[in-house]
Short mmCIF file of C-alpha atoms in Angstrom, two decimals:
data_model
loop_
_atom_site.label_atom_id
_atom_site.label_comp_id
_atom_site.label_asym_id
_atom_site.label_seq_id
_atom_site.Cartn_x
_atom_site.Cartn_y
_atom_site.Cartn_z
CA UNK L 1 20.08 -60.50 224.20
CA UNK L 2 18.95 -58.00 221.69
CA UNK L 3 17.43 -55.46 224.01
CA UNK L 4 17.52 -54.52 227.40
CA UNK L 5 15.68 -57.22 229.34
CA UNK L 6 13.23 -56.33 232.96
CA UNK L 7 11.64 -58.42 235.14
CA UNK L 8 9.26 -59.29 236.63
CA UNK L 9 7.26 -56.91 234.20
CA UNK L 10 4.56 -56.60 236.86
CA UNK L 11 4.91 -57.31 240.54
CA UNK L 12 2.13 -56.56 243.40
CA UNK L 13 3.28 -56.56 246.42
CA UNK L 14 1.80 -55.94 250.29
CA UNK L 15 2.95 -52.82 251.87
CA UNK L 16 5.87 -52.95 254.10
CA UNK L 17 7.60 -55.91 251.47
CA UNK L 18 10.24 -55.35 250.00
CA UNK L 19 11.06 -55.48 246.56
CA UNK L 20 13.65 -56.62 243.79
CA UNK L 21 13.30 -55.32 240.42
CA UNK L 22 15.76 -57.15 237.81
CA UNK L 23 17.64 -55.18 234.73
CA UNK L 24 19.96 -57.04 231.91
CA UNK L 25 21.18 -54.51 229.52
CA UNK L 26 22.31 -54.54 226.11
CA UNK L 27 25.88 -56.92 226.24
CA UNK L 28 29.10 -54.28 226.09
CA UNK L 29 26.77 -51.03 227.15
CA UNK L 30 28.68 -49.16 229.83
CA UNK L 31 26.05 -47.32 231.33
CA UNK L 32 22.86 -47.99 232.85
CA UNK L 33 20.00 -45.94 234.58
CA UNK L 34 16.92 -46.67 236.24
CA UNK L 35 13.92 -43.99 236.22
CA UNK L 36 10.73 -44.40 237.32
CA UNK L 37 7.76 -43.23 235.39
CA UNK L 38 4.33 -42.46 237.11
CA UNK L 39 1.26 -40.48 235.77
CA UNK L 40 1.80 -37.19 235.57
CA UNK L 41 5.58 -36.65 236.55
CA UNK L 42 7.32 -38.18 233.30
CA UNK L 43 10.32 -39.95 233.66
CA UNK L 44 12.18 -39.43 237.31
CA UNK L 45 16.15 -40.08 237.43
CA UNK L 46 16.61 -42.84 239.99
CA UNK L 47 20.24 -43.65 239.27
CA UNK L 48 23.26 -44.23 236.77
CA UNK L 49 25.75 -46.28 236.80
CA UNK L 50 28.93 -45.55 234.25
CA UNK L 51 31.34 -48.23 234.38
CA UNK L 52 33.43 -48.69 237.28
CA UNK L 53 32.94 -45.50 238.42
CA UNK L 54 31.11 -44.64 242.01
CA UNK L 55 27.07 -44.88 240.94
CA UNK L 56 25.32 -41.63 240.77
CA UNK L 57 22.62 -42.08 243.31
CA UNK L 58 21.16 -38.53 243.75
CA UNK L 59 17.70 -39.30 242.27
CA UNK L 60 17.18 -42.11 245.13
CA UNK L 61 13.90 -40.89 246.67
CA UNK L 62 14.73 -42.60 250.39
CA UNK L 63 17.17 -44.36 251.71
CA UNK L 64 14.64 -47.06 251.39
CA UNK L 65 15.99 -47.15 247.87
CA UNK L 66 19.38 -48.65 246.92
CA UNK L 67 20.72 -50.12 243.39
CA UNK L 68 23.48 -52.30 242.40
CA UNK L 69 25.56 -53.14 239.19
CA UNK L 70 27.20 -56.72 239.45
CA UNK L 71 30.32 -57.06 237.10
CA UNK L 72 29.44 -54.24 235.11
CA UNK L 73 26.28 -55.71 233.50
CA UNK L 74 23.09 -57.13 235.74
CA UNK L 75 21.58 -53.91 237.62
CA UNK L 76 19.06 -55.13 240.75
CA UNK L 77 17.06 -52.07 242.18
CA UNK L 78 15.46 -52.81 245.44
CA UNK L 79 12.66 -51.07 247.74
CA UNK L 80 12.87 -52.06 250.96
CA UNK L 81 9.77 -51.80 253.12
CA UNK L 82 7.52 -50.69 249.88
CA UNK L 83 4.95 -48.12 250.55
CA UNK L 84 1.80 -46.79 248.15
CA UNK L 85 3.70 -44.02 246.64
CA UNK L 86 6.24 -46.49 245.43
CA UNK L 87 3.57 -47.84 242.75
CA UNK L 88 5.07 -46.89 239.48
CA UNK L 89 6.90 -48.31 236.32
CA UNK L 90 10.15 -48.76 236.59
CA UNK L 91 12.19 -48.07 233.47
CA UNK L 92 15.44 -49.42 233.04
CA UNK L 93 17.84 -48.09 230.18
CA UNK L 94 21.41 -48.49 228.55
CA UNK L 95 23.75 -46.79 226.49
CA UNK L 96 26.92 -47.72 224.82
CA UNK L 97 29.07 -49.52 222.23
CA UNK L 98 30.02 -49.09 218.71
CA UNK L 99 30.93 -45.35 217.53
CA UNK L 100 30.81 -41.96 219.95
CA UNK L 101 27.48 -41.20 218.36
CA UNK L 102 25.86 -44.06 218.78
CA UNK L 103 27.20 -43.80 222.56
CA UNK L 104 24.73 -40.86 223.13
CA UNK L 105 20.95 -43.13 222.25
CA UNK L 106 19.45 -45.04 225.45
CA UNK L 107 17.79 -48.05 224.98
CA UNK L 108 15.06 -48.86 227.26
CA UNK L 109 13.52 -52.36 228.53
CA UNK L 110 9.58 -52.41 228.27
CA UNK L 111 9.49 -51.72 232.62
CA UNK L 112 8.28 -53.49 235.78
CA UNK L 113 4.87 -52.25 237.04
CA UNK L 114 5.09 -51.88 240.42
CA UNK L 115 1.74 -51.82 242.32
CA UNK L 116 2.02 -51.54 246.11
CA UNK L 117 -1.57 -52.66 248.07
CA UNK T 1 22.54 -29.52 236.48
CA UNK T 2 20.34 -29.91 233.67
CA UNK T 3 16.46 -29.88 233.84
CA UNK T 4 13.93 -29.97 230.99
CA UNK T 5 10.92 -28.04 230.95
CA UNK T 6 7.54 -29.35 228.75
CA UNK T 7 4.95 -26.96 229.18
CA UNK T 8 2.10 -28.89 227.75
CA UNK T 9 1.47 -31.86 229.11
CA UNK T 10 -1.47 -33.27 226.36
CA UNK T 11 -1.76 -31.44 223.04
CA UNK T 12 -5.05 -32.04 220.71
CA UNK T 13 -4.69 -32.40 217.21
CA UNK T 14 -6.49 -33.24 213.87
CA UNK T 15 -5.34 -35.35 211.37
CA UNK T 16 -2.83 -33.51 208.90
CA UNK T 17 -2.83 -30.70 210.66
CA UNK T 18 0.45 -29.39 211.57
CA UNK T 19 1.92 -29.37 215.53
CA UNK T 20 4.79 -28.28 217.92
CA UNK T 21 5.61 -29.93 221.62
CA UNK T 22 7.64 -27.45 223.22
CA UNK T 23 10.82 -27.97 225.43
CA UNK T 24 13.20 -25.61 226.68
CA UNK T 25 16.03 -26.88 229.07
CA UNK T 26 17.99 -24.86 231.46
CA UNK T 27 21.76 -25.47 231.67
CA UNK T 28 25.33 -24.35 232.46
CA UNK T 29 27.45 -26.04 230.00
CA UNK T 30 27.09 -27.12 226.69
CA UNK T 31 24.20 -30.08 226.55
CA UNK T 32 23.22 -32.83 224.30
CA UNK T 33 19.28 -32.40 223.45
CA UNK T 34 17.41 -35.78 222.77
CA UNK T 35 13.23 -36.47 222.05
CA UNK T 36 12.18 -39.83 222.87
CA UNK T 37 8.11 -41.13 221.91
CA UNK T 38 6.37 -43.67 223.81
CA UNK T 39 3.82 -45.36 221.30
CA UNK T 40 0.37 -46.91 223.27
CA UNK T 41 2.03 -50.29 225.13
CA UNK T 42 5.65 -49.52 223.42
CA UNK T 43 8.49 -48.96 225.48
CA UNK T 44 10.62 -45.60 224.47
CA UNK T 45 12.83 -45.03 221.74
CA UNK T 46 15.20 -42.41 220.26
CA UNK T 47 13.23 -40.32 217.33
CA UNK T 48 16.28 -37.67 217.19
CA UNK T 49 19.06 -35.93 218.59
CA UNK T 50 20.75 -33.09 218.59
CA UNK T 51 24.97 -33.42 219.42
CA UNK T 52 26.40 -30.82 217.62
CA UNK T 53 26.83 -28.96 214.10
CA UNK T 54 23.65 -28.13 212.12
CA UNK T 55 20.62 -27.07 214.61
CA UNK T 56 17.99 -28.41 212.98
CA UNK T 57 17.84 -32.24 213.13
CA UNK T 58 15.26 -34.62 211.57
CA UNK T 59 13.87 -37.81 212.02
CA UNK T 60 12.54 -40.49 209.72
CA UNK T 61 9.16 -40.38 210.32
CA UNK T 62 8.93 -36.39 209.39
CA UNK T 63 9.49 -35.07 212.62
CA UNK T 64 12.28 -31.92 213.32
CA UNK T 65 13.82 -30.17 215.96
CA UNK T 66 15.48 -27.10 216.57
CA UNK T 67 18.33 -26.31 218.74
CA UNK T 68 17.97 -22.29 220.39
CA UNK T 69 20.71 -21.62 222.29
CA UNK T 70 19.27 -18.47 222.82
CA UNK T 71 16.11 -19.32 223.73
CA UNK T 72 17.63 -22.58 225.19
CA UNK T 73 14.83 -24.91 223.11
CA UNK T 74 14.49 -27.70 221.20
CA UNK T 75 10.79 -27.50 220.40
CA UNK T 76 9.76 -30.67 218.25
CA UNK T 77 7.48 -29.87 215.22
CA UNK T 78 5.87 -31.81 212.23
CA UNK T 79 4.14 -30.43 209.28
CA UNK T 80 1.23 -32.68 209.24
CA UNK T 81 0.58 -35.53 211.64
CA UNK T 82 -0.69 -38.77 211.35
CA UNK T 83 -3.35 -40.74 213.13
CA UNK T 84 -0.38 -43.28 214.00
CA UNK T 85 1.35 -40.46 215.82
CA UNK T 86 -0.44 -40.45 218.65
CA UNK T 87 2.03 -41.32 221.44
CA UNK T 88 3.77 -39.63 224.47
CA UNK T 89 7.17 -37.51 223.62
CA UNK T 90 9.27 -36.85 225.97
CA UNK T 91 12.53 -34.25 225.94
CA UNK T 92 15.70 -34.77 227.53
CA UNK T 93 18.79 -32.97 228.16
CA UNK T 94 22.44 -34.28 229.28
CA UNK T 95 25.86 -32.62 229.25
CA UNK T 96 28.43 -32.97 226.60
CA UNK T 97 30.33 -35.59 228.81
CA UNK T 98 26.94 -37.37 228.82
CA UNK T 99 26.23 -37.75 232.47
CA UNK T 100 22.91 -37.84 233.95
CA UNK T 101 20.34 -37.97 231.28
CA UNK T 102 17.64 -36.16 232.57
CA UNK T 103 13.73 -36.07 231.11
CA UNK T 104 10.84 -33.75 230.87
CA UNK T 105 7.41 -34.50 232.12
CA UNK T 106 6.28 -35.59 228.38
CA UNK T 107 3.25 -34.45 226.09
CA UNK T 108 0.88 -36.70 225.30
CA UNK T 109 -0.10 -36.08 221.47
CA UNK T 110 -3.44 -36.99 220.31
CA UNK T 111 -4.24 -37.27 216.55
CA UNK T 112 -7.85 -37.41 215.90
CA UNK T 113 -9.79 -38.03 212.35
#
């Protein structure tokens, strides 16, 4: 597609569910990071994923948070037993292709609003 | 590691009048320095960079930034704003090998008649 692609954009869900959150980046971008963007705390790293190189998972907030990368393009993150503080938009972005400079600009999808009752 | 540091988190200002959203990041090793904006119901996009070479960088829509090693900044300023710029900016910092992009909190910029 053109851009990076999320879905569902908005999910409510019961506490204690879990979760899958869906991310299709831009076709031929290497890398690909999930944040998570709540009122008042900007954008928080979640994870990165470069390639086929070990994921960078040290913005996970619990091990109630995991990620995956299949065949180096669809990212799912899932929340396993989802809790209030989990409510958020979740941002997923990608970067790559074309020259070295134009390797450096993230592209973001338009989020999943996650609201946990 | 990198981190980004936005002081202000909302900023006030009246039409043409002329503003700076400050960031300073705090780094061992040489960094990239990036502002993004978040219009109303927009998702975020690039509005300029700094990689390397000449410190002061410029976007299209009259915004510039300046890169202070010394200071370690990269405080984003415009001249005279626009109604239409009323969005969240947000600053962000990676490495040279471009691992890790990292974000500030953002500033919400409000333009007012």
């Amino acid at each position: 597609g053109a851009g990076v692609s999320q879905s569902p954009s908005n999910k409510v869900t019961e506490k204690g569910k879990d979760v899958e959150l869906r991310c299709d980046p831009i076709s031929g971008h290497t890398a690909l990071y999930w944040y998570r963007q709540s009122l008042g705390q900007g954008l928080e790293f979640l994870i990165y994923f470069q390639g086929n190189s070990a994921p960078d998972k040290s913005g996970l907030p619990s091990d109630r948070f995991s990620a995956e990368r299949t065949g180096g393009s669809v990212s799912t993150l899932t929340i396993q037993r989802t809790q209030q503080e989990d409510s958020a938009v979740y941002l997923c972005a990608s970067i790559g292709g074309g020259s070295v400079y134009q390797n450096t600009e993230a592209f973001f999808g338009q989020g999943t609003r996650l609201t946990v009752v | 590691a990198q981190s980004v540091t936005q002081l202000d988190s909302q900023v006030p200002v009246f039409e043409e009048a002329p503003v700076e959203l400050r960031c300073n990041y705090s780094s061992s090793v040489s960094v990239y320095l990036f502002w993004y904006v978040q219009y109303p119901n927009q998702g975020l996009q690039l509005l300029l960079k700094y990689l390397s070479g000449s410190t002061l960088v410029e976007s299209i829509n009259g915004f510039e930034a300046e890169f202070n090693k010394s200071q370690t900044s990269f405080h984003l300023r415009k001249p005279s704003v626009h109604i239409s710029d009323t969005a969240e900016y947000f600053c962000a910092v990676s490495n040279t090998g471009f691992q890790k992009l990292v974000f500030g909190t953002g500033t919400r910029l409000l333009v007012s008649p």
